[in-house]
Amino acid sequence: MGTWDIGPFDSDTAADFSYRVDDAPAEKRAEVLRAAFREVTATGDDYLDSDLAVEAIASAALVAAQCPGGEPVTTAYGPKEPLPELPVELRPMAVAALDRVLGQDSELLELWEESDGEEWKAGIRKLRAVLAGA
């Protein structure tokens, strides 16, 4: 896993995902985020691959940036193209995806618990709180 910090875009997978968001036509960018949330929540109780989890977290950060109290995505590894106003129905989808990432059988959670797990989990919970409160 090419990860250099605990932020939503601080990995190779998240940076690659940003390119996918940028490559989508403006009117389809919300669908790219929606698909990332669906892939994670569709795993149910099955093992959740870390790459899917990373993409859902990056998507959640983009949605949260448009919420009251959300932090803008300013990293050079995030999307370069501006996002249109995102549909509010993405917010509960993002919350459900983040809950799944922090749940059982999550490879990304297991990987983070081997290092800075508590700090990383605190960041995910903060992101979730912004989305749930919006």
PDB file of N, CA and C in Angstrom, residues 48-124:
ATOM      1  N   LEU A  48     -13.822  -6.645   3.006  1.00  0.00           N
ATOM      2  CA  LEU A  48     -13.775  -5.395   2.254  1.00  0.00           C
ATOM      3  C   LEU A  48     -12.334  -5.108   1.850  1.00  0.00           C
ATOM      4  N   ASP A  49     -12.087  -5.084   0.552  1.00  0.00           N
ATOM      5  CA  ASP A  49     -10.766  -4.794   0.002  1.00  0.00           C
ATOM      6  C   ASP A  49     -10.349  -3.361   0.352  1.00  0.00           C
ATOM      7  N   SER A  50      -9.087  -3.177   0.669  1.00  0.00           N
ATOM      8  CA  SER A  50      -8.607  -1.859   1.082  1.00  0.00           C
ATOM      9  C   SER A  50      -8.733  -0.811  -0.015  1.00  0.00           C
ATOM     10  N   ASP A  51      -8.523  -1.184  -1.274  1.00  0.00           N
ATOM     11  CA  ASP A  51      -8.627  -0.199  -2.350  1.00  0.00           C
ATOM     12  C   ASP A  51     -10.041   0.366  -2.470  1.00  0.00           C
ATOM     13  N   LEU A  52     -11.038  -0.485  -2.321  1.00  0.00           N
ATOM     14  CA  LEU A  52     -12.424   0.001  -2.351  1.00  0.00           C
ATOM     15  C   LEU A  52     -12.677   0.958  -1.188  1.00  0.00           C
ATOM     16  N   ALA A  53     -12.149   0.615  -0.021  1.00  0.00           N
ATOM     17  CA  ALA A  53     -12.325   1.457   1.160  1.00  0.00           C
ATOM     18  C   ALA A  53     -11.667   2.818   0.971  1.00  0.00           C
ATOM     19  N   VAL A  54     -10.478   2.832   0.414  1.00  0.00           N
ATOM     20  CA  VAL A  54      -9.763   4.092   0.174  1.00  0.00           C
ATOM     21  C   VAL A  54     -10.568   4.983  -0.764  1.00  0.00           C
ATOM     22  N   GLU A  55     -11.122   4.417  -1.815  1.00  0.00           N
ATOM     23  CA  GLU A  55     -11.913   5.207  -2.759  1.00  0.00           C
ATOM     24  C   GLU A  55     -13.177   5.761  -2.097  1.00  0.00           C
ATOM     25  N   ALA A  56     -13.796   4.990  -1.237  1.00  0.00           N
ATOM     26  CA  ALA A  56     -14.985   5.472  -0.529  1.00  0.00           C
ATOM     27  C   ALA A  56     -14.632   6.616   0.424  1.00  0.00           C
ATOM     28  N   ILE A  57     -13.492   6.507   1.089  1.00  0.00           N
ATOM     29  CA  ILE A  57     -13.071   7.577   1.998  1.00  0.00           C
ATOM     30  C   ILE A  57     -12.777   8.856   1.213  1.00  0.00           C
ATOM     31  N   ALA A  58     -12.094   8.723   0.087  1.00  0.00           N
ATOM     32  CA  ALA A  58     -11.819   9.893  -0.750  1.00  0.00           C
ATOM     33  C   ALA A  58     -13.136  10.515  -1.226  1.00  0.00           C
ATOM     34  N   SER A  59     -14.068   9.686  -1.637  1.00  0.00           N
ATOM     35  CA  SER A  59     -15.381  10.176  -2.065  1.00  0.00           C
ATOM     36  C   SER A  59     -16.092  10.892  -0.927  1.00  0.00           C
ATOM     37  N   ALA A  60     -16.034  10.315   0.262  1.00  0.00           N
ATOM     38  CA  ALA A  60     -16.676  10.928   1.428  1.00  0.00           C
ATOM     39  C   ALA A  60     -16.066  12.295   1.728  1.00  0.00           C
ATOM     40  N   ALA A  61     -14.757  12.410   1.571  1.00  0.00           N
ATOM     41  CA  ALA A  61     -14.102  13.701   1.812  1.00  0.00           C
ATOM     42  C   ALA A  61     -14.581  14.749   0.817  1.00  0.00           C
ATOM     43  N   LEU A  62     -14.798  14.343  -0.423  1.00  0.00           N
ATOM     44  CA  LEU A  62     -15.293  15.278  -1.435  1.00  0.00           C
ATOM     45  C   LEU A  62     -16.720  15.725  -1.130  1.00  0.00           C
ATOM     46  N   VAL A  63     -17.544  14.794  -0.682  1.00  0.00           N
ATOM     47  CA  VAL A  63     -18.922  15.142  -0.316  1.00  0.00           C
ATOM     48  C   VAL A  63     -18.916  16.036   0.925  1.00  0.00           C
ATOM     49  N   ALA A  64     -18.124  15.667   1.925  1.00  0.00           N
ATOM     50  CA  ALA A  64     -18.068  16.435   3.173  1.00  0.00           C
ATOM     51  C   ALA A  64     -17.571  17.861   2.942  1.00  0.00           C
ATOM     52  N   ALA A  65     -16.729  18.056   1.938  1.00  0.00           N
ATOM     53  CA  ALA A  65     -16.212  19.395   1.649  1.00  0.00           C
ATOM     54  C   ALA A  65     -17.334  20.362   1.286  1.00  0.00           C
ATOM     55  N   GLN A  66     -18.466  19.836   0.834  1.00  0.00           N
ATOM     56  CA  GLN A  66     -19.605  20.686   0.479  1.00  0.00           C
ATOM     57  C   GLN A  66     -20.639  20.780   1.597  1.00  0.00           C
ATOM     58  N   CYS A  67     -20.334  20.194   2.737  1.00  0.00           N
ATOM     59  CA  CYS A  67     -21.244  20.225   3.884  1.00  0.00           C
ATOM     60  C   CYS A  67     -20.855  21.347   4.845  1.00  0.00           C
ATOM     61  N   PRO A  68     -21.825  21.851   5.623  1.00  0.00           N
ATOM     62  CA  PRO A  68     -21.470  22.816   6.668  1.00  0.00           C
ATOM     63  C   PRO A  68     -20.446  22.188   7.615  1.00  0.00           C
ATOM     64  N   GLY A  69     -19.371  22.897   7.872  1.00  0.00           N
ATOM     65  CA  GLY A  69     -18.319  22.390   8.751  1.00  0.00           C
ATOM     66  C   GLY A  69     -17.319  21.485   8.067  1.00  0.00           C
ATOM     67  N   GLY A  70     -17.542  21.198   6.795  1.00  0.00           N
ATOM     68  CA  GLY A  70     -16.625  20.342   6.049  1.00  0.00           C
ATOM     69  C   GLY A  70     -15.363  21.095   5.656  1.00  0.00           C
ATOM     70  N   GLU A  71     -14.272  20.358   5.567  1.00  0.00           N
ATOM     71  CA  GLU A  71     -13.011  20.961   5.180  1.00  0.00           C
ATOM     72  C   GLU A  71     -12.807  20.829   3.673  1.00  0.00           C
ATOM     73  N   PRO A  72     -12.355  21.898   3.028  1.00  0.00           N
ATOM     74  CA  PRO A  72     -12.098  21.792   1.593  1.00  0.00           C
ATOM     75  C   PRO A  72     -10.961  20.808   1.309  1.00  0.00           C
ATOM     76  N   VAL A  73     -11.019  20.171   0.179  1.00  0.00           N
ATOM     77  CA  VAL A  73      -9.954  19.263  -0.240  1.00  0.00           C
ATOM     78  C   VAL A  73      -8.931  20.117  -0.973  1.00  0.00           C
ATOM     79  N   THR A  74      -7.801  20.344  -0.330  1.00  0.00           N
ATOM     80  CA  THR A  74      -6.791  21.236  -0.885  1.00  0.00           C
ATOM     81  C   THR A  74      -5.498  20.515  -1.255  1.00  0.00           C
ATOM     82  N   THR A  75      -5.432  19.243  -1.006  1.00  0.00           N
ATOM     83  CA  THR A  75      -4.223  18.497  -1.312  1.00  0.00           C
ATOM     84  C   THR A  75      -3.979  18.422  -2.813  1.00  0.00           C
ATOM     85  N   ALA A  76      -2.726  18.374  -3.188  1.00  0.00           N
ATOM     86  CA  ALA A  76      -2.365  18.239  -4.602  1.00  0.00           C
ATOM     87  C   ALA A  76      -2.768  16.885  -5.164  1.00  0.00           C
ATOM     88  N   TYR A  77      -3.106  15.934  -4.298  1.00  0.00           N
ATOM     89  CA  TYR A  77      -3.470  14.588  -4.741  1.00  0.00           C
ATOM     90  C   TYR A  77      -4.966  14.410  -4.944  1.00  0.00           C
ATOM     91  N   GLY A  78      -5.754  15.431  -4.627  1.00  0.00           N
ATOM     92  CA  GLY A  78      -7.192  15.380  -4.851  1.00  0.00           C
ATOM     93  C   GLY A  78      -7.516  15.772  -6.284  1.00  0.00           C
ATOM     94  N   PRO A  79      -8.791  15.728  -6.650  1.00  0.00           N
ATOM     95  CA  PRO A  79      -9.186  16.126  -8.004  1.00  0.00           C
ATOM     96  C   PRO A  79      -8.756  17.562  -8.304  1.00  0.00           C
ATOM     97  N   LYS A  80      -8.352  17.776  -9.533  1.00  0.00           N
ATOM     98  CA  LYS A  80      -7.935  19.118  -9.970  1.00  0.00           C
ATOM     99  C   LYS A  80      -9.131  19.918 -10.491  1.00  0.00           C
ATOM    100  N   GLU A  81     -10.100  19.196 -11.061  1.00  0.00           N
ATOM    101  CA  GLU A  81     -11.275  19.848 -11.626  1.00  0.00           C
ATOM    102  C   GLU A  81     -12.304  20.107 -10.518  1.00  0.00           C
ATOM    103  N   PRO A  82     -12.975  21.260 -10.564  1.00  0.00           N
ATOM    104  CA  PRO A  82     -13.991  21.527  -9.540  1.00  0.00           C
ATOM    105  C   PRO A  82     -15.177  20.568  -9.677  1.00  0.00           C
ATOM    106  N   LEU A  83     -15.711  20.213  -8.551  1.00  0.00           N
ATOM    107  CA  LEU A  83     -16.895  19.363  -8.547  1.00  0.00           C
ATOM    108  C   LEU A  83     -18.145  20.232  -8.603  1.00  0.00           C
ATOM    109  N   PRO A  84     -19.156  19.772  -9.311  1.00  0.00           N
ATOM    110  CA  PRO A  84     -20.428  20.498  -9.266  1.00  0.00           C
ATOM    111  C   PRO A  84     -21.045  20.325  -7.874  1.00  0.00           C
ATOM    112  N   GLU A  85     -22.105  21.048  -7.617  1.00  0.00           N
ATOM    113  CA  GLU A  85     -22.809  20.827  -6.354  1.00  0.00           C
ATOM    114  C   GLU A  85     -23.304  19.386  -6.344  1.00  0.00           C
ATOM    115  N   LEU A  86     -22.925  18.676  -5.289  1.00  0.00           N
ATOM    116  CA  LEU A  86     -23.250  17.250  -5.210  1.00  0.00           C
ATOM    117  C   LEU A  86     -24.617  17.041  -4.583  1.00  0.00           C
ATOM    118  N   PRO A  87     -25.339  16.005  -5.011  1.00  0.00           N
ATOM    119  CA  PRO A  87     -26.663  15.720  -4.441  1.00  0.00           C
ATOM    120  C   PRO A  87     -26.564  15.398  -2.952  1.00  0.00           C
ATOM    121  N   VAL A  88     -27.515  15.900  -2.175  1.00  0.00           N
ATOM    122  CA  VAL A  88     -27.494  15.663  -0.731  1.00  0.00           C
ATOM    123  C   VAL A  88     -27.689  14.182  -0.389  1.00  0.00           C
ATOM    124  N   GLU A  89     -28.280  13.395  -1.288  1.00  0.00           N
ATOM    125  CA  GLU A  89     -28.480  11.976  -0.981  1.00  0.00           C
ATOM    126  C   GLU A  89     -27.153  11.209  -0.928  1.00  0.00           C
ATOM    127  N   LEU A  90     -26.069  11.828  -1.368  1.00  0.00           N
ATOM    128  CA  LEU A  90     -24.762  11.179  -1.240  1.00  0.00           C
ATOM    129  C   LEU A  90     -24.277  11.171   0.214  1.00  0.00           C
ATOM    130  N   ARG A  91     -24.770  12.086   1.024  1.00  0.00           N
ATOM    131  CA  ARG A  91     -24.300  12.194   2.406  1.00  0.00           C
ATOM    132  C   ARG A  91     -24.596  10.933   3.219  1.00  0.00           C
ATOM    133  N   PRO A  92     -25.831  10.430   3.266  1.00  0.00           N
ATOM    134  CA  PRO A  92     -26.064   9.194   4.029  1.00  0.00           C
ATOM    135  C   PRO A  92     -25.362   7.985   3.399  1.00  0.00           C
ATOM    136  N   MET A  93     -25.174   8.002   2.098  1.00  0.00           N
ATOM    137  CA  MET A  93     -24.437   6.915   1.454  1.00  0.00           C
ATOM    138  C   MET A  93     -22.980   6.927   1.923  1.00  0.00           C
ATOM    139  N   ALA A  94     -22.427   8.123   2.051  1.00  0.00           N
ATOM    140  CA  ALA A  94     -21.051   8.265   2.535  1.00  0.00           C
ATOM    141  C   ALA A  94     -20.929   7.783   3.973  1.00  0.00           C
ATOM    142  N   VAL A  95     -21.902   8.134   4.805  1.00  0.00           N
ATOM    143  CA  VAL A  95     -21.893   7.682   6.204  1.00  0.00           C
ATOM    144  C   VAL A  95     -21.919   6.156   6.268  1.00  0.00           C
ATOM    145  N   ALA A  96     -22.792   5.537   5.487  1.00  0.00           N
ATOM    146  CA  ALA A  96     -22.884   4.070   5.482  1.00  0.00           C
ATOM    147  C   ALA A  96     -21.572   3.444   5.011  1.00  0.00           C
ATOM    148  N   ALA A  97     -20.948   4.044   4.008  1.00  0.00           N
ATOM    149  CA  ALA A  97     -19.676   3.511   3.509  1.00  0.00           C
ATOM    150  C   ALA A  97     -18.587   3.638   4.569  1.00  0.00           C
ATOM    151  N   LEU A  98     -18.529   4.778   5.257  1.00  0.00           N
ATOM    152  CA  LEU A  98     -17.523   4.947   6.302  1.00  0.00           C
ATOM    153  C   LEU A  98     -17.754   3.977   7.457  1.00  0.00           C
ATOM    154  N   ASP A  99     -19.016   3.741   7.791  1.00  0.00           N
ATOM    155  CA  ASP A  99     -19.324   2.753   8.833  1.00  0.00           C
ATOM    156  C   ASP A  99     -18.806   1.377   8.428  1.00  0.00           C
ATOM    157  N   ARG A 100     -18.961   1.051   7.170  1.00  0.00           N
ATOM    158  CA  ARG A 100     -18.476  -0.252   6.672  1.00  0.00           C
ATOM    159  C   ARG A 100     -16.949  -0.326   6.712  1.00  0.00           C
ATOM    160  N   VAL A 101     -16.285   0.759   6.357  1.00  0.00           N
ATOM    161  CA  VAL A 101     -14.816   0.805   6.388  1.00  0.00           C
ATOM    162  C   VAL A 101     -14.300   0.589   7.806  1.00  0.00           C
ATOM    163  N   LEU A 102     -15.017   1.114   8.788  1.00  0.00           N
ATOM    164  CA  LEU A 102     -14.602   0.967  10.187  1.00  0.00           C
ATOM    165  C   LEU A 102     -15.162  -0.292  10.836  1.00  0.00           C
ATOM    166  N   GLY A 103     -15.863  -1.102  10.063  1.00  0.00           N
ATOM    167  CA  GLY A 103     -16.495  -2.309  10.601  1.00  0.00           C
ATOM    168  C   GLY A 103     -15.618  -3.539  10.482  1.00  0.00           C
ATOM    169  N   GLN A 104     -16.223  -4.672  10.775  1.00  0.00           N
ATOM    170  CA  GLN A 104     -15.504  -5.939  10.731  1.00  0.00           C
ATOM    171  C   GLN A 104     -15.142  -6.324   9.302  1.00  0.00           C
ATOM    172  N   ASP A 105     -14.088  -7.100   9.206  1.00  0.00           N
ATOM    173  CA  ASP A 105     -13.622  -7.624   7.914  1.00  0.00           C
ATOM    174  C   ASP A 105     -13.276  -6.522   6.915  1.00  0.00           C
ATOM    175  N   SER A 106     -12.672  -5.441   7.415  1.00  0.00           N
ATOM    176  CA  SER A 106     -12.208  -4.346   6.584  1.00  0.00           C
ATOM    177  C   SER A 106     -10.682  -4.402   6.524  1.00  0.00           C
ATOM    178  N   GLU A 107     -10.164  -4.700   5.346  1.00  0.00           N
ATOM    179  CA  GLU A 107      -8.713  -4.805   5.184  1.00  0.00           C
ATOM    180  C   GLU A 107      -8.014  -3.500   5.543  1.00  0.00           C
ATOM    181  N   LEU A 108      -8.580  -2.363   5.130  1.00  0.00           N
ATOM    182  CA  LEU A 108      -7.947  -1.081   5.415  1.00  0.00           C
ATOM    183  C   LEU A 108      -7.874  -0.830   6.918  1.00  0.00           C
ATOM    184  N   LEU A 109      -8.940  -1.132   7.626  1.00  0.00           N
ATOM    185  CA  LEU A 109      -8.925  -0.986   9.080  1.00  0.00           C
ATOM    186  C   LEU A 109      -7.834  -1.863   9.686  1.00  0.00           C
ATOM    187  N   GLU A 110      -7.736  -3.091   9.233  1.00  0.00           N
ATOM    188  CA  GLU A 110      -6.701  -3.989   9.743  1.00  0.00           C
ATOM    189  C   GLU A 110      -5.302  -3.432   9.483  1.00  0.00           C
ATOM    190  N   LEU A 111      -5.088  -2.894   8.298  1.00  0.00           N
ATOM    191  CA  LEU A 111      -3.776  -2.333   7.972  1.00  0.00           C
ATOM    192  C   LEU A 111      -3.446  -1.137   8.860  1.00  0.00           C
ATOM    193  N   TRP A 112      -4.429  -0.267   9.081  1.00  0.00           N
ATOM    194  CA  TRP A 112      -4.173   0.900   9.921  1.00  0.00           C
ATOM    195  C   TRP A 112      -3.986   0.520  11.380  1.00  0.00           C
ATOM    196  N   GLU A 113      -4.631  -0.513  11.830  1.00  0.00           N
ATOM    197  CA  GLU A 113      -4.468  -0.913  13.227  1.00  0.00           C
ATOM    198  C   GLU A 113      -3.072  -1.461  13.502  1.00  0.00           C
ATOM    199  N   GLU A 114      -2.317  -1.734  12.439  1.00  0.00           N
ATOM    200  CA  GLU A 114      -0.933  -2.160  12.603  1.00  0.00           C
ATOM    201  C   GLU A 114       0.007  -0.974  12.812  1.00  0.00           C
ATOM    202  N   SER A 115      -0.480   0.263  12.617  1.00  0.00           N
ATOM    203  CA  SER A 115       0.379   1.445  12.768  1.00  0.00           C
ATOM    204  C   SER A 115      -0.356   2.557  13.513  1.00  0.00           C
ATOM    205  N   ASP A 116      -0.714   3.635  12.816  1.00  0.00           N
ATOM    206  CA  ASP A 116      -1.367   4.795  13.439  1.00  0.00           C
ATOM    207  C   ASP A 116      -2.885   4.671  13.421  1.00  0.00           C
ATOM    208  N   GLY A 117      -3.387   3.538  13.808  1.00  0.00           N
ATOM    209  CA  GLY A 117      -4.804   3.271  13.693  1.00  0.00           C
ATOM    210  C   GLY A 117      -5.707   4.240  14.416  1.00  0.00           C
ATOM    211  N   GLU A 118      -5.346   4.640  15.603  1.00  0.00           N
ATOM    212  CA  GLU A 118      -6.233   5.518  16.373  1.00  0.00           C
ATOM    213  C   GLU A 118      -6.348   6.896  15.749  1.00  0.00           C
ATOM    214  N   GLU A 119      -5.250   7.432  15.290  1.00  0.00           N
ATOM    215  CA  GLU A 119      -5.285   8.755  14.653  1.00  0.00           C
ATOM    216  C   GLU A 119      -6.056   8.697  13.336  1.00  0.00           C
ATOM    217  N   TRP A 120      -5.828   7.633  12.567  1.00  0.00           N
ATOM    218  CA  TRP A 120      -6.552   7.465  11.304  1.00  0.00           C
ATOM    219  C   TRP A 120      -8.050   7.311  11.563  1.00  0.00           C
ATOM    220  N   LYS A 121      -8.426   6.458  12.531  1.00  0.00           N
ATOM    221  CA  LYS A 121      -9.847   6.260  12.853  1.00  0.00           C
ATOM    222  C   LYS A 121     -10.482   7.564  13.317  1.00  0.00           C
ATOM    223  N   ALA A 122      -9.763   8.374  14.088  1.00  0.00           N
ATOM    224  CA  ALA A 122     -10.301   9.659  14.541  1.00  0.00           C
ATOM    225  C   ALA A 122     -10.613  10.555  13.346  1.00  0.00           C
ATOM    226  N   GLY A 123      -9.762  10.537  12.336  1.00  0.00           N
ATOM    227  CA  GLY A 123     -10.011  11.327  11.129  1.00  0.00           C
ATOM    228  C   GLY A 123     -11.241  10.850  10.381  1.00  0.00           C
ATOM    229  N   ILE A 124     -11.414   9.537  10.300  1.00  0.00           N
ATOM    230  CA  ILE A 124     -12.591   8.980   9.623  1.00  0.00           C
ATOM    231  C   ILE A 124     -13.855   9.333  10.408  1.00  0.00           C
TER     232      ILE A 124
END
